[in-house]
Amino acid sequence: MKKTLLTLSIVIAVVLAGFIILRKYTKSFSPSSVASYHEKGIDIDVNYSQPGKKGRYIFGREQDKALVPYGKVWRTGANEATVIKIGEGISFAGRPVKPGSYSLWTIPGQSAWTVILNSETGQWGTSYNDGQDLLKSDVAIRINPRVEELFKIYFQDQPNGTNMILSWDQTEAIIPIQHQ
């Protein structure tokens, strides 16, 4: 009995160490980042990972071997699902959202994107459950004249709030946010 417990403990320790090493390894390619906005009654923190372009074709048609194909759900970053924490009630992409933590997903398109807030958080980025969607809304995109090597999220002040910008390669999705 003691030998079985010892063996089981060793196996668990090895698996746990392997998981920690693998996580650290993947984070080295797509580092963690935080984007925050705390003004005008808007209180938002976004935790995400930043994949790199690395010479790859990022947004486009699936048959053209785009890394993030048009019309497919994307985890909006790398590694774990991107998490957005909202501290006050806001209008997010034109829809009311209560305070809380949500995972952020997108469906890139050629002329617009769909942004999704999902109630499930903490999952690995490819485990998307559309049954937990709280919000789906289309948002505008624009072309960035310079190439953004690392995916990044940043905020751009607007008269009545802010725009949360999802920027990678030469594409920027614009999510309007206002205080409710």
mmCIF file of C-alpha atoms in Angstrom:
data_model
loop_
_atom_site.group_PDB
_atom_site.id
_atom_site.type_symbol
_atom_site.label_atom_id
_atom_site.label_comp_id
_atom_site.label_asym_id
_atom_site.label_seq_id
_atom_site.Cartn_x
_atom_site.Cartn_y
_atom_site.Cartn_z
ATOM 1 C CA MET A 1 0.000 0.000 0.000
ATOM 2 C CA LYS A 2 2.812 2.426 0.908
ATOM 3 C CA LYS A 3 4.653 1.575 -2.303
ATOM 4 C CA THR A 4 1.514 2.302 -4.384
ATOM 5 C CA LEU A 5 1.027 5.677 -2.663
ATOM 6 C CA LEU A 6 4.682 6.549 -3.190
ATOM 7 C CA THR A 7 4.484 5.614 -6.875
ATOM 8 C CA LEU A 8 1.261 7.598 -7.311
ATOM 9 C CA SER A 9 2.815 10.627 -5.580
ATOM 10 C CA ILE A 10 5.845 10.485 -7.865
ATOM 11 C CA VAL A 11 3.658 10.208 -10.983
ATOM 12 C CA ILE A 12 1.545 13.197 -9.876
ATOM 13 C CA ALA A 13 4.678 15.243 -9.131
ATOM 14 C CA VAL A 14 6.173 14.438 -12.548
ATOM 15 C CA VAL A 15 2.927 15.283 -14.374
ATOM 16 C CA LEU A 16 2.579 18.550 -12.446
ATOM 17 C CA ALA A 17 6.215 19.511 -13.124
ATOM 18 C CA GLY A 18 5.729 18.680 -16.804
ATOM 19 C CA PHE A 19 2.625 20.868 -16.962
ATOM 20 C CA ILE A 20 4.448 23.785 -15.324
ATOM 21 C CA ILE A 21 7.421 23.447 -17.678
ATOM 22 C CA LEU A 22 5.152 23.183 -20.747
ATOM 23 C CA ARG A 23 3.172 26.250 -19.678
ATOM 24 C CA LYS A 24 6.356 28.255 -19.129
ATOM 25 C CA TYR A 25 7.655 27.067 -22.508
ATOM 26 C CA THR A 26 4.506 28.137 -24.416
ATOM 27 C CA LYS A 27 4.432 31.482 -22.570
ATOM 28 C CA SER A 28 7.970 32.171 -23.819
ATOM 29 C CA PHE A 29 6.605 32.257 -27.396
ATOM 30 C CA SER A 30 3.441 34.207 -26.551
ATOM 31 C CA PRO A 31 4.104 36.323 -23.455
ATOM 32 C CA SER A 32 1.347 37.326 -21.049
ATOM 33 C CA SER A 33 0.146 40.906 -21.086
ATOM 34 C CA VAL A 34 -2.476 43.112 -19.438
ATOM 35 C CA ALA A 35 -4.392 46.000 -20.987
ATOM 36 C CA SER A 36 -6.254 48.259 -18.558
ATOM 37 C CA TYR A 37 -8.565 51.237 -18.725
ATOM 38 C CA HIS A 38 -9.782 53.032 -15.585
ATOM 39 C CA GLU A 39 -11.344 56.339 -16.611
ATOM 40 C CA LYS A 40 -14.749 57.929 -17.334
ATOM 41 C CA GLY A 41 -16.548 55.420 -15.076
ATOM 42 C CA ILE A 42 -15.119 52.512 -17.097
ATOM 43 C CA ASP A 43 -13.104 49.910 -15.178
ATOM 44 C CA ILE A 44 -11.589 47.172 -17.397
ATOM 45 C CA ASP A 45 -8.616 44.803 -17.158
ATOM 46 C CA VAL A 46 -7.824 42.393 -19.999
ATOM 47 C CA ASN A 47 -5.434 39.467 -19.413
ATOM 48 C CA TYR A 48 -4.177 37.873 -22.619
ATOM 49 C CA SER A 49 -1.178 36.325 -24.337
ATOM 50 C CA GLN A 50 0.600 37.912 -27.298
ATOM 51 C CA PRO A 51 1.299 35.581 -30.228
ATOM 52 C CA GLY A 52 3.864 36.799 -32.756
ATOM 53 C CA LYS A 53 3.489 37.146 -36.500
ATOM 54 C CA LYS A 54 6.852 35.442 -37.161
ATOM 55 C CA GLY A 55 6.513 35.855 -40.917
ATOM 56 C CA ARG A 56 3.170 34.025 -40.989
ATOM 57 C CA TYR A 57 0.019 34.947 -42.915
ATOM 58 C CA ILE A 58 -2.327 35.940 -40.067
ATOM 59 C CA PHE A 59 -5.917 36.835 -41.124
ATOM 60 C CA GLY A 60 -7.454 35.487 -44.293
ATOM 61 C CA ARG A 61 -9.131 32.620 -46.044
ATOM 62 C CA GLU A 62 -8.698 29.121 -44.667
ATOM 63 C CA GLN A 63 -7.734 27.738 -48.085
ATOM 64 C CA ASP A 64 -4.897 30.317 -48.198
ATOM 65 C CA LYS A 65 -3.521 28.791 -44.970
ATOM 66 C CA ALA A 66 -4.203 31.838 -42.795
ATOM 67 C CA LEU A 67 -3.271 31.312 -39.154
ATOM 68 C CA VAL A 68 -6.595 32.897 -38.100
ATOM 69 C CA PRO A 69 -9.169 32.115 -40.812
ATOM 70 C CA TYR A 70 -12.115 34.381 -41.582
ATOM 71 C CA GLY A 71 -15.419 33.108 -40.214
ATOM 72 C CA LYS A 72 -13.879 30.890 -37.494
ATOM 73 C CA VAL A 73 -13.923 31.528 -33.747
ATOM 74 C CA TRP A 74 -10.534 32.767 -32.504
ATOM 75 C CA ARG A 75 -9.389 32.827 -28.873
ATOM 76 C CA THR A 76 -8.212 36.428 -29.403
ATOM 77 C CA GLY A 77 -4.653 35.841 -28.298
ATOM 78 C CA ALA A 78 -2.731 32.694 -27.427
ATOM 79 C CA ASN A 79 -2.506 30.095 -24.646
ATOM 80 C CA GLU A 80 -5.405 30.414 -22.157
ATOM 81 C CA ALA A 81 -8.555 32.188 -23.272
ATOM 82 C CA THR A 82 -8.343 35.976 -23.006
ATOM 83 C CA VAL A 83 -10.162 37.198 -19.884
ATOM 84 C CA ILE A 84 -11.773 40.604 -19.550
ATOM 85 C CA LYS A 85 -12.723 41.840 -16.082
ATOM 86 C CA ILE A 86 -15.354 44.571 -16.004
ATOM 87 C CA GLY A 87 -15.739 46.484 -12.736
ATOM 88 C CA GLU A 88 -18.748 48.668 -13.586
ATOM 89 C CA GLY A 89 -21.738 48.277 -15.893
ATOM 90 C CA ILE A 90 -20.757 49.281 -19.426
ATOM 91 C CA SER A 91 -21.925 49.270 -22.994
ATOM 92 C CA PHE A 92 -19.573 46.889 -24.846
ATOM 93 C CA ALA A 93 -19.836 46.964 -28.641
ATOM 94 C CA GLY A 94 -23.225 48.628 -28.247
ATOM 95 C CA ARG A 95 -24.629 46.074 -25.773
ATOM 96 C CA PRO A 96 -25.040 46.405 -21.982
ATOM 97 C CA VAL A 97 -22.692 44.232 -19.890
ATOM 98 C CA LYS A 98 -22.800 43.758 -16.113
ATOM 99 C CA PRO A 99 -19.670 43.749 -13.945
ATOM 100 C CA GLY A 100 -17.850 40.419 -13.940
ATOM 101 C CA SER A 101 -15.173 38.312 -15.620
ATOM 102 C CA TYR A 102 -15.696 36.964 -19.121
ATOM 103 C CA SER A 103 -13.632 35.253 -21.786
ATOM 104 C CA LEU A 104 -13.197 37.264 -24.983
ATOM 105 C CA TRP A 105 -13.518 35.576 -28.367
ATOM 106 C CA THR A 106 -13.739 36.962 -31.895
ATOM 107 C CA ILE A 107 -14.722 35.823 -35.356
ATOM 108 C CA PRO A 108 -12.535 37.745 -37.800
ATOM 109 C CA GLY A 109 -13.993 38.749 -41.140
ATOM 110 C CA GLN A 110 -12.719 40.591 -44.164
ATOM 111 C CA SER A 111 -14.738 43.764 -43.535
ATOM 112 C CA ALA A 112 -15.965 43.384 -39.917
ATOM 113 C CA TRP A 113 -15.415 41.143 -36.897
ATOM 114 C CA THR A 114 -17.826 39.573 -34.442
ATOM 115 C CA VAL A 115 -16.822 40.061 -30.826
ATOM 116 C CA ILE A 116 -18.056 37.563 -28.213
ATOM 117 C CA LEU A 117 -18.165 37.696 -24.420
ATOM 118 C CA ASN A 118 -18.530 34.249 -22.877
ATOM 119 C CA SER A 119 -19.304 33.477 -19.211
ATOM 120 C CA GLU A 120 -16.791 30.606 -19.045
ATOM 121 C CA THR A 121 -13.260 31.600 -17.949
ATOM 122 C CA GLY A 122 -10.058 29.735 -17.118
ATOM 123 C CA GLN A 123 -10.154 27.320 -20.051
ATOM 124 C CA TRP A 124 -7.355 26.693 -22.508
ATOM 125 C CA GLY A 125 -7.893 29.007 -25.462
ATOM 126 C CA THR A 126 -9.219 26.442 -27.897
ATOM 127 C CA SER A 127 -12.016 25.202 -25.588
ATOM 128 C CA TYR A 128 -14.834 27.459 -26.754
ATOM 129 C CA ASN A 129 -18.387 26.680 -25.620
ATOM 130 C CA ASP A 130 -20.890 28.810 -27.556
ATOM 131 C CA GLY A 131 -23.624 27.764 -25.104
ATOM 132 C CA GLN A 132 -21.991 30.126 -22.569
ATOM 133 C CA ASP A 133 -22.084 33.208 -24.845
ATOM 134 C CA LEU A 134 -23.505 36.329 -23.214
ATOM 135 C CA LEU A 135 -22.922 38.763 -26.034
ATOM 136 C CA LYS A 136 -22.199 38.662 -29.752
ATOM 137 C CA SER A 137 -21.831 41.895 -31.680
ATOM 138 C CA ASP A 138 -20.274 42.986 -34.966
ATOM 139 C CA VAL A 139 -17.540 45.634 -34.827
ATOM 140 C CA ALA A 140 -15.649 47.645 -37.419
ATOM 141 C CA ILE A 141 -12.081 46.977 -38.459
ATOM 142 C CA ARG A 142 -9.432 49.241 -39.931
ATOM 143 C CA ILE A 143 -6.103 48.762 -41.649
ATOM 144 C CA ASN A 144 -3.011 49.689 -39.650
ATOM 145 C CA PRO A 145 -0.349 51.110 -42.020
ATOM 146 C CA ARG A 146 2.414 49.457 -40.007
ATOM 147 C CA VAL A 147 2.733 45.763 -39.206
ATOM 148 C CA GLU A 148 2.119 44.834 -35.558
ATOM 149 C CA GLU A 149 4.481 41.907 -34.889
ATOM 150 C CA LEU A 150 2.904 40.918 -31.537
ATOM 151 C CA PHE A 151 -0.842 40.794 -31.015
ATOM 152 C CA LYS A 152 -1.797 43.575 -28.636
ATOM 153 C CA ILE A 153 -4.848 45.071 -26.995
ATOM 154 C CA TYR A 154 -4.909 48.769 -26.195
ATOM 155 C CA PHE A 155 -7.407 51.520 -25.456
ATOM 156 C CA GLN A 156 -8.031 54.702 -27.439
ATOM 157 C CA ASP A 157 -9.941 57.559 -25.740
ATOM 158 C CA GLN A 158 -13.198 58.705 -27.293
ATOM 159 C CA PRO A 159 -15.443 61.632 -26.230
ATOM 160 C CA ASN A 160 -18.059 59.331 -24.627
ATOM 161 C CA GLY A 161 -15.805 56.473 -23.494
ATOM 162 C CA THR A 162 -13.044 54.473 -25.144
ATOM 163 C CA ASN A 163 -12.377 52.060 -27.959
ATOM 164 C CA MET A 164 -10.692 48.783 -27.136
ATOM 165 C CA ILE A 165 -8.415 47.992 -30.077
ATOM 166 C CA LEU A 166 -7.391 44.427 -30.985
ATOM 167 C CA SER A 167 -4.306 44.872 -33.160
ATOM 168 C CA TRP A 168 -2.192 42.300 -35.012
ATOM 169 C CA ASP A 169 -0.395 42.322 -38.342
ATOM 170 C CA GLN A 170 -2.115 45.187 -40.195
ATOM 171 C CA THR A 171 -5.650 44.600 -38.878
ATOM 172 C CA GLU A 172 -7.310 46.413 -35.975
ATOM 173 C CA ALA A 173 -10.765 45.542 -34.637
ATOM 174 C CA ILE A 174 -12.445 48.455 -32.843
ATOM 175 C CA ILE A 175 -14.737 47.731 -29.878
ATOM 176 C CA PRO A 176 -16.574 50.842 -28.597
ATOM 177 C CA ILE A 177 -17.050 50.970 -24.824
ATOM 178 C CA GLN A 178 -19.108 53.445 -22.800
ATOM 179 C CA HIS A 179 -20.135 53.758 -19.153
ATOM 180 C CA GLN A 180 -23.759 52.690 -18.511
#
